[in-house]
Amino acid sequence: MNKIMGGAVKILKHYEMPKQKGEYFRLVCLNGKNKGLAYLLAENRVVMGRGEKAHIKVHDLKSSREHAEVVKVGASYVITDLGSQNGVVVNDLKIKQHSLGQDDKIIIGTTVYKFERFEVTEDKEKKKTKKKEEKVFEDETFEEKKSKLTPVLSGVAVLALLVLFLDSPEKSKTETKRSSANYKVNEVSDPFINTLKRKKAEDKRNKEKLNIYFQKGLREFREGNFFRAIAEFEHALSWSPNDGLAQFYLRKTKEALDNSIEEMFIKAKRDEESLKYQNAAVSYCAILRLLHRYPEDDRFVNAKESISRLEEKLGYEEGQIECAEEVGK
């Protein structure tokens, strides 16, 4: 895949890199219809939205036609809400304008994008040409070696035939007896060898499965999807319960999840005490989104009750504070 959207963005798969060396900025879609697509920012201003004129098409019912713009300012980019109906969330905080940093998460409706800056240090076309030249050189060297070795190998073959015909009958009998003895030993040890082979094949399969789920868990952990990461690490350990690395990352993920939620609660309570009720609501909503699949969790219940308390303080009706996503339903 290699599309140009009005010259403002170039669309690639997330694992594809530009051919020319240099510094690049991109937005990677992490979910939804365009999951896995990477939008290289090729111009100083890029518009995101649901409309036909948007450079980055957001396939989300909660997206406005022109929802947000990403503008290059100095050495990086700044995202600005273009007066959208549902707003823009960056790293779980609703913003009007935000200077983007490495790995920032942009949420429009329920669609998530990740902002990345990276460098390509070598021109891919030059690299391919260099590899072809090296291969030609290697092939030529092999042919030269082959032509030199041919006479030597022929001489060795003649000597081997002479030795074979000059061997004594006694030696032939000795070899026959030795072969018979080896056959009997092999006959006795076959069940043991087969068991070892089966065990080795099983260990190899378990290791492959462990690695698949471990890598999935690592990817989710790095993207901040802690619950999904925990599920993948636990799945990996079901194939190899004593794997130290998977056990370590499972503990690390659980600690990161607890710390993240605790920091959100601290911020929310601080804002609430300072009468910054709207800011407190944003933090409580972030907790509800994070724990929306676990409504029985005490922290989810606490955050939900805190939202109701804020509605009373603000004189709102019940349910008037709405989070970026529907939770707890």
PDB file of N, CA and C in Angstrom, residues 289-323:
ATOM      1  N   ARG A 289     -13.321   4.636  31.610  1.00  0.00           N
ATOM      2  CA  ARG A 289     -12.991   4.041  30.307  1.00  0.00           C
ATOM      3  C   ARG A 289     -11.998   2.891  30.465  1.00  0.00           C
ATOM      4  N   LEU A 290     -11.044   3.082  31.359  1.00  0.00           N
ATOM      5  CA  LEU A 290     -10.020   2.064  31.565  1.00  0.00           C
ATOM      6  C   LEU A 290     -10.607   0.784  32.169  1.00  0.00           C
ATOM      7  N   LEU A 291     -11.594   0.946  33.052  1.00  0.00           N
ATOM      8  CA  LEU A 291     -12.146  -0.209  33.783  1.00  0.00           C
ATOM      9  C   LEU A 291     -13.541  -0.602  33.311  1.00  0.00           C
ATOM     10  N   HIS A 292     -13.947  -0.128  32.094  1.00  0.00           N
ATOM     11  CA  HIS A 292     -15.340  -0.335  31.696  1.00  0.00           C
ATOM     12  C   HIS A 292     -15.734  -1.805  31.530  1.00  0.00           C
ATOM     13  N   ARG A 293     -14.750  -2.689  31.352  1.00  0.00           N
ATOM     14  CA  ARG A 293     -15.077  -4.117  31.254  1.00  0.00           C
ATOM     15  C   ARG A 293     -15.128  -4.799  32.622  1.00  0.00           C
ATOM     16  N   TYR A 294     -14.824  -4.026  33.674  1.00  0.00           N
ATOM     17  CA  TYR A 294     -14.788  -4.589  35.022  1.00  0.00           C
ATOM     18  C   TYR A 294     -15.632  -3.712  35.963  1.00  0.00           C
ATOM     19  N   PRO A 295     -16.945  -3.649  35.712  1.00  0.00           N
ATOM     20  CA  PRO A 295     -17.808  -2.770  36.523  1.00  0.00           C
ATOM     21  C   PRO A 295     -17.891  -3.171  37.992  1.00  0.00           C
ATOM     22  N   GLU A 296     -17.470  -4.400  38.313  1.00  0.00           N
ATOM     23  CA  GLU A 296     -17.519  -4.828  39.709  1.00  0.00           C
ATOM     24  C   GLU A 296     -16.279  -4.364  40.490  1.00  0.00           C
ATOM     25  N   ASP A 297     -15.277  -3.836  39.803  1.00  0.00           N
ATOM     26  CA  ASP A 297     -14.064  -3.353  40.452  1.00  0.00           C
ATOM     27  C   ASP A 297     -14.398  -2.160  41.361  1.00  0.00           C
ATOM     28  N   ASP A 298     -13.864  -2.176  42.580  1.00  0.00           N
ATOM     29  CA  ASP A 298     -14.154  -1.107  43.542  1.00  0.00           C
ATOM     30  C   ASP A 298     -13.779   0.272  42.995  1.00  0.00           C
ATOM     31  N   ARG A 299     -12.689   0.320  42.217  1.00  0.00           N
ATOM     32  CA  ARG A 299     -12.241   1.615  41.674  1.00  0.00           C
ATOM     33  C   ARG A 299     -13.232   2.140  40.631  1.00  0.00           C
ATOM     34  N   PHE A 300     -13.830   1.244  39.861  1.00  0.00           N
ATOM     35  CA  PHE A 300     -14.859   1.646  38.894  1.00  0.00           C
ATOM     36  C   PHE A 300     -16.071   2.215  39.634  1.00  0.00           C
ATOM     37  N   VAL A 301     -16.509   1.503  40.672  1.00  0.00           N
ATOM     38  CA  VAL A 301     -17.667   1.944  41.464  1.00  0.00           C
ATOM     39  C   VAL A 301     -17.380   3.309  42.086  1.00  0.00           C
ATOM     40  N   ASN A 302     -16.154   3.484  42.628  1.00  0.00           N
ATOM     41  CA  ASN A 302     -15.752   4.735  43.262  1.00  0.00           C
ATOM     42  C   ASN A 302     -15.801   5.894  42.264  1.00  0.00           C
ATOM     43  N   ALA A 303     -15.258   5.668  41.051  1.00  0.00           N
ATOM     44  CA  ALA A 303     -15.235   6.715  40.033  1.00  0.00           C
ATOM     45  C   ALA A 303     -16.651   7.089  39.598  1.00  0.00           C
ATOM     46  N   LYS A 304     -17.529   6.087  39.479  1.00  0.00           N
ATOM     47  CA  LYS A 304     -18.914   6.326  39.066  1.00  0.00           C
ATOM     48  C   LYS A 304     -19.651   7.154  40.124  1.00  0.00           C
ATOM     49  N   GLU A 305     -19.423   6.814  41.393  1.00  0.00           N
ATOM     50  CA  GLU A 305     -20.046   7.578  42.477  1.00  0.00           C
ATOM     51  C   GLU A 305     -19.519   9.006  42.511  1.00  0.00           C
ATOM     52  N   SER A 306     -18.235   9.166  42.193  1.00  0.00           N
ATOM     53  CA  SER A 306     -17.632  10.498  42.183  1.00  0.00           C
ATOM     54  C   SER A 306     -18.238  11.367  41.076  1.00  0.00           C
ATOM     55  N   ILE A 307     -18.535  10.757  39.918  1.00  0.00           N
ATOM     56  CA  ILE A 307     -19.190  11.492  38.830  1.00  0.00           C
ATOM     57  C   ILE A 307     -20.571  11.988  39.282  1.00  0.00           C
ATOM     58  N   SER A 308     -21.316  11.120  39.974  1.00  0.00           N
ATOM     59  CA  SER A 308     -22.653  11.504  40.481  1.00  0.00           C
ATOM     60  C   SER A 308     -22.521  12.647  41.485  1.00  0.00           C
ATOM     61  N   ARG A 309     -21.488  12.586  42.321  1.00  0.00           N
ATOM     62  CA  ARG A 309     -21.275  13.651  43.311  1.00  0.00           C
ATOM     63  C   ARG A 309     -20.979  14.991  42.633  1.00  0.00           C
ATOM     64  N   LEU A 310     -20.171  14.944  41.560  1.00  0.00           N
ATOM     65  CA  LEU A 310     -19.855  16.167  40.813  1.00  0.00           C
ATOM     66  C   LEU A 310     -21.103  16.752  40.156  1.00  0.00           C
ATOM     67  N   GLU A 311     -21.987  15.882  39.650  1.00  0.00           N
ATOM     68  CA  GLU A 311     -23.236  16.361  39.040  1.00  0.00           C
ATOM     69  C   GLU A 311     -24.084  17.119  40.053  1.00  0.00           C
ATOM     70  N   GLU A 312     -24.102  16.631  41.296  1.00  0.00           N
ATOM     71  CA  GLU A 312     -24.862  17.323  42.345  1.00  0.00           C
ATOM     72  C   GLU A 312     -24.242  18.688  42.653  1.00  0.00           C
ATOM     73  N   LYS A 313     -22.917  18.726  42.733  1.00  0.00           N
ATOM     74  CA  LYS A 313     -22.236  19.987  43.045  1.00  0.00           C
ATOM     75  C   LYS A 313     -22.421  21.021  41.947  1.00  0.00           C
ATOM     76  N   LEU A 314     -22.475  20.530  40.691  1.00  0.00           N
ATOM     77  CA  LEU A 314     -22.637  21.431  39.560  1.00  0.00           C
ATOM     78  C   LEU A 314     -24.105  21.758  39.268  1.00  0.00           C
ATOM     79  N   GLY A 315     -25.009  21.116  39.992  1.00  0.00           N
ATOM     80  CA  GLY A 315     -26.428  21.343  39.764  1.00  0.00           C
ATOM     81  C   GLY A 315     -26.923  20.691  38.490  1.00  0.00           C
ATOM     82  N   TYR A 316     -26.234  19.645  38.032  1.00  0.00           N
ATOM     83  CA  TYR A 316     -26.636  18.945  36.812  1.00  0.00           C
ATOM     84  C   TYR A 316     -27.664  17.876  37.140  1.00  0.00           C
ATOM     85  N   GLU A 317     -28.362  17.454  36.088  1.00  0.00           N
ATOM     86  CA  GLU A 317     -29.232  16.297  36.229  1.00  0.00           C
ATOM     87  C   GLU A 317     -28.394  15.019  36.186  1.00  0.00           C
ATOM     88  N   GLU A 318     -28.948  13.943  36.715  1.00  0.00           N
ATOM     89  CA  GLU A 318     -28.220  12.672  36.732  1.00  0.00           C
ATOM     90  C   GLU A 318     -27.930  12.206  35.296  1.00  0.00           C
ATOM     91  N   GLY A 319     -26.682  11.858  35.042  1.00  0.00           N
ATOM     92  CA  GLY A 319     -26.278  11.392  33.711  1.00  0.00           C
ATOM     93  C   GLY A 319     -25.898  12.510  32.753  1.00  0.00           C
ATOM     94  N   GLN A 320     -25.888  13.757  33.238  1.00  0.00           N
ATOM     95  CA  GLN A 320     -25.573  14.888  32.351  1.00  0.00           C
ATOM     96  C   GLN A 320     -24.096  14.938  32.010  1.00  0.00           C
ATOM     97  N   ILE A 321     -23.232  14.480  32.927  1.00  0.00           N
ATOM     98  CA  ILE A 321     -21.795  14.389  32.617  1.00  0.00           C
ATOM     99  C   ILE A 321     -21.579  13.115  31.804  1.00  0.00           C
ATOM    100  N   GLU A 322     -21.200  13.280  30.545  1.00  0.00           N
ATOM    101  CA  GLU A 322     -20.962  12.135  29.660  1.00  0.00           C
ATOM    102  C   GLU A 322     -19.482  12.021  29.363  1.00  0.00           C
ATOM    103  N   CYS A 323     -18.943  10.803  29.484  1.00  0.00           N
ATOM    104  CA  CYS A 323     -17.540  10.573  29.158  1.00  0.00           C
ATOM    105  C   CYS A 323     -17.382  10.428  27.645  1.00  0.00           C
TER     106      CYS A 323
END
